[in-house]
Coordinates of C-alpha atoms in Angstrom, one line a residue:
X15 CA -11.1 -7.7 -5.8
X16 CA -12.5 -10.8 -7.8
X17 CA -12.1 -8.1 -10.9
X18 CA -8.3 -7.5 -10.0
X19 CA -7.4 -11.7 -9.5
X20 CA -9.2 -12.2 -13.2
X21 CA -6.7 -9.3 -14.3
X22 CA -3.9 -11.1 -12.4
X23 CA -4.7 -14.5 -14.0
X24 CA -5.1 -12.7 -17.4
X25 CA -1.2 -11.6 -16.6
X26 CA -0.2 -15.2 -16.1
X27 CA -1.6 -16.0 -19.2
X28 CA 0.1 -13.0 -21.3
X29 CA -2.3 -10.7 -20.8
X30 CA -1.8 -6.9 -20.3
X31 CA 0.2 -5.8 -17.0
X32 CA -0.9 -2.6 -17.8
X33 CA -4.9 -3.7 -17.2
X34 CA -3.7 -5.2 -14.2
X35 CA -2.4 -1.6 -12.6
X36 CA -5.8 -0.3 -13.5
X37 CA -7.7 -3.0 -12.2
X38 CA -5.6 -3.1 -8.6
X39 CA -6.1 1.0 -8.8
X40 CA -10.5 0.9 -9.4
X41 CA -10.2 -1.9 -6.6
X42 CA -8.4 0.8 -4.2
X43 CA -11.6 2.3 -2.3
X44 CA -13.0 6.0 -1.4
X45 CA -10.4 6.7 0.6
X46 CA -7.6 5.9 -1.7
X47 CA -9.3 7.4 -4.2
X48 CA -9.4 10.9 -2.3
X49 CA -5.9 10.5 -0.9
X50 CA -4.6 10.0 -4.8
X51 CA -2.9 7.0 -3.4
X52 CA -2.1 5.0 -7.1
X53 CA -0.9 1.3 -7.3
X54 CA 2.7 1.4 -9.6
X55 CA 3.7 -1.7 -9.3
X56 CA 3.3 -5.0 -7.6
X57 CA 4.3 -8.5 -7.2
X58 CA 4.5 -11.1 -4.4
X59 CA 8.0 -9.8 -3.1
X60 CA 6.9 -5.6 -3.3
X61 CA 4.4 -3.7 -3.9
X62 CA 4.7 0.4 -4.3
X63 CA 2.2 2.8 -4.4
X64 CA 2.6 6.9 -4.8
X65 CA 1.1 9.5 -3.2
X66 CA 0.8 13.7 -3.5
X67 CA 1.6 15.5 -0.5
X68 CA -0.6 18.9 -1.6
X69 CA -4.3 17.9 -0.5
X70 CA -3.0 15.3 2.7
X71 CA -1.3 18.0 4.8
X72 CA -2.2 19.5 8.2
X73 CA -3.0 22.6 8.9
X74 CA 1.2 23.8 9.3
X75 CA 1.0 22.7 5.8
X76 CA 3.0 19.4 6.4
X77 CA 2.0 16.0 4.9
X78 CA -0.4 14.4 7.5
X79 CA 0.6 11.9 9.3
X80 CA -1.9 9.9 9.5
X81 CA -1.8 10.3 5.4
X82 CA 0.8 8.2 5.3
X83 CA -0.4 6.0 7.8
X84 CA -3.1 5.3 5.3
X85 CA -0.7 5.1 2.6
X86 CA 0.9 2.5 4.8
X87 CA -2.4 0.3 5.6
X88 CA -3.5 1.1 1.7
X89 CA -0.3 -1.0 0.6
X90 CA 0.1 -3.5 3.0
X91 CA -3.7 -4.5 3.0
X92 CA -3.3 -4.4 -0.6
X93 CA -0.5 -6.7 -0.3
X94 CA -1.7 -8.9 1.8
X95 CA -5.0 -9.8 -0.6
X96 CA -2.7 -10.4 -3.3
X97 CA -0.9 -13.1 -1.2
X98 CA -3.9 -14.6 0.2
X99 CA -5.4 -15.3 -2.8
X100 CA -8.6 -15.5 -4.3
X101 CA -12.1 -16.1 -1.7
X102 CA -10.0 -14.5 0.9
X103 CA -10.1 -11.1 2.6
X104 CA -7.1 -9.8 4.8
X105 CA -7.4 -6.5 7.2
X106 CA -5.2 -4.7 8.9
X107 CA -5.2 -5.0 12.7
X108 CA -2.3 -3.3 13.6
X109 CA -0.3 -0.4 12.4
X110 CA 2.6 1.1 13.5
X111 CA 4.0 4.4 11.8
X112 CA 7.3 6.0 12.6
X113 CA 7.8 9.8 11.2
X114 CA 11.6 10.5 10.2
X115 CA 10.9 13.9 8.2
X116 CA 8.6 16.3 7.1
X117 CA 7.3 17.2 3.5
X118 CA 5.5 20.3 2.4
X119 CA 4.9 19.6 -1.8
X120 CA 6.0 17.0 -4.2
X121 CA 4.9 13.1 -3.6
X122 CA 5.7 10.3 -1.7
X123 CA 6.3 6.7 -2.7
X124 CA 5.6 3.6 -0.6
X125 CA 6.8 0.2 -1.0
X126 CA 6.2 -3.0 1.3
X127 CA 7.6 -6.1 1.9
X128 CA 6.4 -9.2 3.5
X129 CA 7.8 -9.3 6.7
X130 CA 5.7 -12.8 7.6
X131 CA 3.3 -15.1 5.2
X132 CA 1.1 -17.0 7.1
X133 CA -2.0 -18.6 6.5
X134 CA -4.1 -16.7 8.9
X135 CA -1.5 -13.7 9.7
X136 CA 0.6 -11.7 7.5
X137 CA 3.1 -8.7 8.6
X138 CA 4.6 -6.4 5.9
X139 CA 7.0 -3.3 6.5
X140 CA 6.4 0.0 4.7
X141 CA 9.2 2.6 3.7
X142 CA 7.9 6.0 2.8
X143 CA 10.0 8.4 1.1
X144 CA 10.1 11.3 -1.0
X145 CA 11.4 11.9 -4.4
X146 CA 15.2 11.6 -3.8
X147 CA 14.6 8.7 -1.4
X148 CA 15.3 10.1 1.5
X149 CA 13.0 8.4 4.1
X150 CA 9.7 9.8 5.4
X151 CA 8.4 7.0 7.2
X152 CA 8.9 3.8 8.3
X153 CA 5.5 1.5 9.5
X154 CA 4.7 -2.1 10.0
X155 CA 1.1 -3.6 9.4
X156 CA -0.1 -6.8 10.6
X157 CA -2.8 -8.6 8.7
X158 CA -5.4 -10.8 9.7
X159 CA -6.4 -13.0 6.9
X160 CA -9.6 -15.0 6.6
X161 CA -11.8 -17.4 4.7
X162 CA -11.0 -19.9 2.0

């Protein structure tokens, strides 16, 4: 992360926003990384991350669920770095992931919002949908942050 807040400050500066996306996506972890979960945009107020649905479905050939309750935690933890700041680590410790409709192909596009900034606790809602944005799912993520 101390890579993507020197990319961030960069930004503030003039820098490239373009750096910044690939910084925030090298940051993202295994996991991400083997979901194809990719960072598109961010700010304090959103961030949105896609996702493919071919390679995170279940054996009926539906998208996973749990796939997008990773793409949930992915963007909300993400989130809730960015707002803590630098020094400071936040983890999820609770997730909640409500399924609306199924997907077989294509991608999937998250996007959270803070729900609650706090100092030691951040909450964030999560609206997954496919490409005509009809809604996949809907989750909430609590955040516990800590140091600094």
């Amino acid at each position: 992360m101390r890579e993507l807040f020197a990319a961030i400050a960069a930004v503030a500066d003039g820098g490239d926003r373009v750096a910044v996306l690939a910084a925030a996506n090298r940051v993202g972890g295994e996991l991400n990384a083997m979901m194809g979960i990719r960072i598109e945009e961010f700010g304090p107020d959103r961030v949105a991350a896609s996702m493919p649905v071919v390679g995170n479905r279940q054996p009926f050939g539906l998208l996973h669920g749990g796939a997008n309750g990773v793409l949930a935690e992915a963007l909300g933890s993400f989130h809730a770095a960015l707002l803590a700041g630098p020094g400071r680590v936040a983890v999820g410790v609770e997730l909640s992931c409500t399924h609306h409709r199924s997907m077989t192909a294509g991608s999937v596009t998250g996007v959270s919002t803070p729900v609650h900034v706090g100092r030691t606790m951040m909450t964030f809602d999560i609206v997954i949908s496919r490409e005509d944005g009809a809604r996949v799912c809907t989750a909430r993520l609590s955040c516990l942050v800590r140091g600094g």
